[in-house]
XYZ file of C-alpha atoms in Angstrom:
281
model
C -12.997 54.956 95.975
C -15.129 52.360 97.776
C -18.575 51.811 96.241
C -21.404 51.597 98.778
C -24.989 50.579 98.066
C -27.287 52.254 100.613
C -30.710 50.692 101.075
C -33.421 52.810 102.663
C -31.835 55.878 101.089
C -34.984 57.938 101.627
C -35.248 57.017 105.303
C -33.981 58.530 108.527
C -30.537 56.887 108.596
C -30.088 56.269 104.869
C -30.723 59.876 103.841
C -28.211 61.160 106.380
C -25.662 58.612 105.237
C -25.946 59.922 101.669
C -25.629 63.510 102.887
C -22.698 62.930 105.264
C -20.788 60.536 103.011
C -21.101 62.635 99.856
C -17.737 62.683 98.041
C -16.195 60.252 100.561
C -17.483 57.159 98.755
C -19.094 56.237 95.466
C -22.665 55.991 96.719
C -25.451 54.196 94.890
C -29.105 53.460 95.592
C -32.008 51.625 94.004
C -35.162 53.265 92.578
C -37.608 54.492 95.202
C -40.015 51.710 96.200
C -37.891 48.974 94.597
C -37.530 46.868 97.733
C -41.253 47.017 98.508
C -42.128 44.908 95.482
C -38.930 43.246 94.244
C -38.473 39.520 94.753
C -35.301 37.610 95.484
C -34.158 37.339 91.858
C -34.726 41.047 91.215
C -32.726 41.939 94.305
C -29.843 39.715 93.219
C -29.920 41.155 89.697
C -29.870 44.730 91.004
C -26.916 44.065 93.305
C -25.024 42.306 90.510
C -25.596 45.288 88.195
C -24.405 47.812 90.778
C -21.543 45.598 91.992
C -20.880 47.442 95.280
C -17.981 46.816 97.633
C -20.310 47.329 100.610
C -24.064 46.968 101.087
C -25.253 49.224 103.895
C -28.718 47.929 104.726
C -30.724 50.563 106.610
C -34.160 49.813 105.118
C -36.712 48.365 107.549
C -40.212 48.633 108.928
C -39.217 49.750 112.409
C -42.523 50.817 113.948
C -43.082 48.134 116.587
C -46.858 48.611 116.620
C -47.113 48.442 112.842
C -45.052 45.236 112.795
C -47.460 43.654 115.273
C -50.476 44.681 113.198
C -48.937 43.730 109.817
C -46.695 40.721 110.533
C -46.480 39.405 106.954
C -45.419 42.770 105.529
C -42.983 43.252 108.400
C -41.511 39.769 107.934
C -40.838 40.399 104.282
C -39.136 43.734 105.007
C -37.246 42.756 108.147
C -36.320 39.118 107.511
C -36.735 38.079 103.883
C -35.146 41.194 102.356
C -31.951 41.032 104.449
C -31.703 37.314 103.672
C -31.924 38.085 99.937
C -29.285 40.793 100.323
C -27.061 38.344 102.195
C -27.279 35.889 99.309
C -26.482 38.696 96.873
C -23.545 39.837 99.010
C -22.205 36.306 99.198
C -22.442 35.905 95.430
C -20.887 39.271 94.551
C -18.304 39.470 97.325
C -19.800 42.610 98.876
C -19.483 43.289 102.610
C -22.942 43.483 104.197
C -23.526 45.924 107.067
C -27.084 45.578 108.377
C -28.963 47.560 110.982
C -30.526 45.501 113.731
C -32.154 46.955 116.847
C -31.999 47.201 120.621
C -35.524 45.728 120.468
C -33.951 42.265 120.393
C -33.522 42.854 124.157
C -37.220 43.592 124.705
C -38.492 41.383 127.492
C -35.092 40.856 129.134
C -35.402 40.787 132.927
C -31.729 41.282 133.660
C -30.768 44.720 134.937
C -27.757 46.765 133.902
C -26.105 47.115 130.484
C -26.789 44.108 128.259
C -24.015 42.380 126.241
C -24.359 40.753 122.844
C -23.673 37.345 124.404
C -26.933 37.418 126.389
C -29.518 34.844 125.320
C -32.585 36.815 124.237
C -36.214 36.046 123.453
C -37.720 39.333 122.192
C -41.198 40.095 123.458
C -42.333 42.054 120.389
C -42.653 41.095 116.733
C -40.124 43.652 115.490
C -37.450 42.396 117.889
C -38.219 38.776 117.005
C -37.813 39.483 113.307
C -34.592 41.421 113.787
C -33.111 38.573 115.807
C -34.139 36.027 113.181
C -32.598 38.190 110.464
C -29.293 38.369 112.363
C -29.145 34.615 112.727
C -30.180 33.719 109.181
C -27.956 36.305 107.522
C -24.910 35.243 109.547
C -25.528 31.630 108.477
C -25.376 32.759 104.840
C -22.775 35.487 105.200
C -20.519 34.913 108.230
C -18.574 38.134 107.591
C -21.731 40.283 107.711
C -21.960 42.913 110.458
C -25.184 43.460 112.421
C -25.538 46.689 114.369
C -28.053 46.656 117.218
C -28.967 50.320 117.112
C -30.620 52.336 119.854
C -33.425 54.876 119.517
C -31.918 57.677 117.414
C -32.676 61.359 116.969
C -31.817 64.456 114.990
C -33.131 67.985 114.675
C -34.872 69.229 111.506
C -32.397 70.435 108.910
C -30.709 69.892 105.549
C -34.096 69.112 103.985
C -33.861 65.539 105.277
C -36.722 63.385 106.594
C -37.384 63.642 110.295
C -39.451 61.488 112.615
C -40.646 61.496 116.188
C -37.730 61.276 118.588
C -36.857 62.283 122.135
C -35.757 65.935 121.664
C -38.558 66.673 119.188
C -41.147 65.075 121.470
C -39.897 67.232 124.336
C -39.905 70.409 122.240
C -43.441 69.802 121.007
C -44.673 69.092 124.521
C -43.067 72.299 125.791
C -44.635 74.362 122.999
C -48.086 72.832 123.490
C -48.022 72.668 127.271
C -48.462 68.897 127.166
C -47.341 66.297 129.680
C -45.091 63.392 128.643
C -44.882 60.074 130.462
C -41.642 58.293 131.305
C -40.703 55.543 133.718
C -37.882 55.254 136.234
C -37.900 51.535 135.428
C -37.233 52.153 131.722
C -33.579 52.075 130.648
C -32.198 52.543 127.138
C -29.577 54.410 125.189
C -30.579 57.308 122.951
C -28.203 58.195 120.118
C -27.505 61.248 117.972
C -27.953 59.845 114.466
C -25.179 61.927 112.893
C -22.635 60.344 115.203
C -24.059 56.944 114.302
C -23.491 57.698 110.608
C -19.918 58.809 111.360
C -19.285 55.535 113.192
C -20.646 53.516 110.289
C -17.417 54.264 108.425
C -15.115 52.274 110.758
C -17.942 49.754 111.233
C -17.452 48.718 107.602
C -14.126 47.183 108.670
C -15.484 45.159 111.592
C -15.242 41.359 111.525
C -18.515 39.544 111.037
C -20.883 39.346 113.984
C -23.349 41.241 116.129
C -22.499 44.535 117.817
C -24.347 46.838 120.177
C -24.192 50.169 118.366
C -25.028 53.477 119.988
C -24.815 55.621 123.088
C -24.784 53.997 126.488
C -26.980 55.434 129.226
C -26.596 54.981 132.971
C -29.801 56.918 133.729
C -33.472 55.959 133.673
C -35.766 57.573 131.095
C -37.315 60.059 133.550
C -33.873 61.436 134.345
C -32.793 61.228 130.694
C -35.810 63.192 129.487
C -35.185 65.868 132.117
C -31.512 66.078 131.129
C -32.458 66.575 127.469
C -34.979 69.262 128.392
C -32.402 71.039 130.564
C -29.823 70.935 127.767
C -32.335 72.507 125.390
C -33.382 75.108 127.921
C -37.061 74.123 127.967
C -39.575 73.208 130.651
C -41.592 70.030 130.169
C -44.131 68.464 132.480
C -43.088 64.844 133.048
C -45.460 62.272 134.494
C -43.815 59.221 136.045
C -45.205 55.805 135.129
C -44.280 52.329 136.353
C -43.425 50.731 132.988
C -40.592 48.165 133.223
C -38.119 47.798 130.363
C -34.385 47.371 129.947
C -32.860 47.976 126.516
C -29.643 49.509 127.874
C -26.729 48.044 125.958
C -23.125 47.335 126.874
C -20.999 48.602 123.967
C -17.641 47.306 125.210
C -17.311 44.945 122.237
C -17.656 47.823 119.773
C -15.291 49.992 121.827
C -12.652 47.264 121.694
C -12.420 47.967 117.952
C -11.929 51.685 118.602
C -15.507 52.699 117.751
C -16.906 54.858 120.527
C -20.017 56.959 121.043
C -20.819 59.881 123.290
C -22.904 58.914 126.278
C -26.598 59.638 125.824
C -26.172 62.832 127.847
C -23.111 63.981 125.888
C -24.911 63.277 122.626
C -27.590 65.948 123.016
C -24.910 68.578 123.731
C -23.034 67.386 120.629
C -26.230 67.667 118.566
C -27.061 71.179 119.772
C -23.528 72.384 119.036
C -23.675 70.932 115.523
C -26.775 73.013 114.891
C -25.264 76.145 116.429
C -27.748 76.136 119.287
C -25.375 76.045 122.241
C -27.209 75.333 125.459
C -30.601 76.669 124.384
C -32.927 76.083 121.467
């Protein structure tokens, strides 16, 4: 049985990986809070002791505002830690699978789905750090896999941590009678996290490189939000803004390896069915 070290095991993706992969793999983690204080040598020692076949690196500081306000802390978590893990993977022979982000495309002016080959210059600190981590880790560990993930979501359940996401934001707004703002000039994929965790299994076999990883979306965020609300059978007041952003990714490279996602619109239906909710919450 393959041994997988999951970083960020208490987080949104890591906790679901442990739950969904239970009994499929020999899963291991580090003590809670270890990566917040451990230095490079401690990280190497821990990986050597555990001796995993795969390091699945989900740990990060992903709040873009927090990264801007706390750049040193964010740099350590989002650049230095993956670099240390890359060195440990190279020394122990482990395959490193690391989460990156669609935020590397922040500031792109090109319209339409964006490929991995596009030259990018992220406009926010989080995206800048994720791009630097990709580049530095691949220099150390050419067979490492970097997954540029979209905004992800889940519904509360299984006693797992939850965070603000599109369906929850819509549900809360409907319950409170609040108005949410979205832009017709904002484009991005939104992904059901449980499908992302399922697709991490074949992703462990990918050749080294960068991959767009998540649901594609041909709609703007005003239309997407309305489609999610309709699928959940709720009414939400949506205010249209003029914010410009394109994080929509072209996932053809991933699909060429047989790893496919639902579209953003199919994903919410998939999620509701998994929770036995059908067409209405």
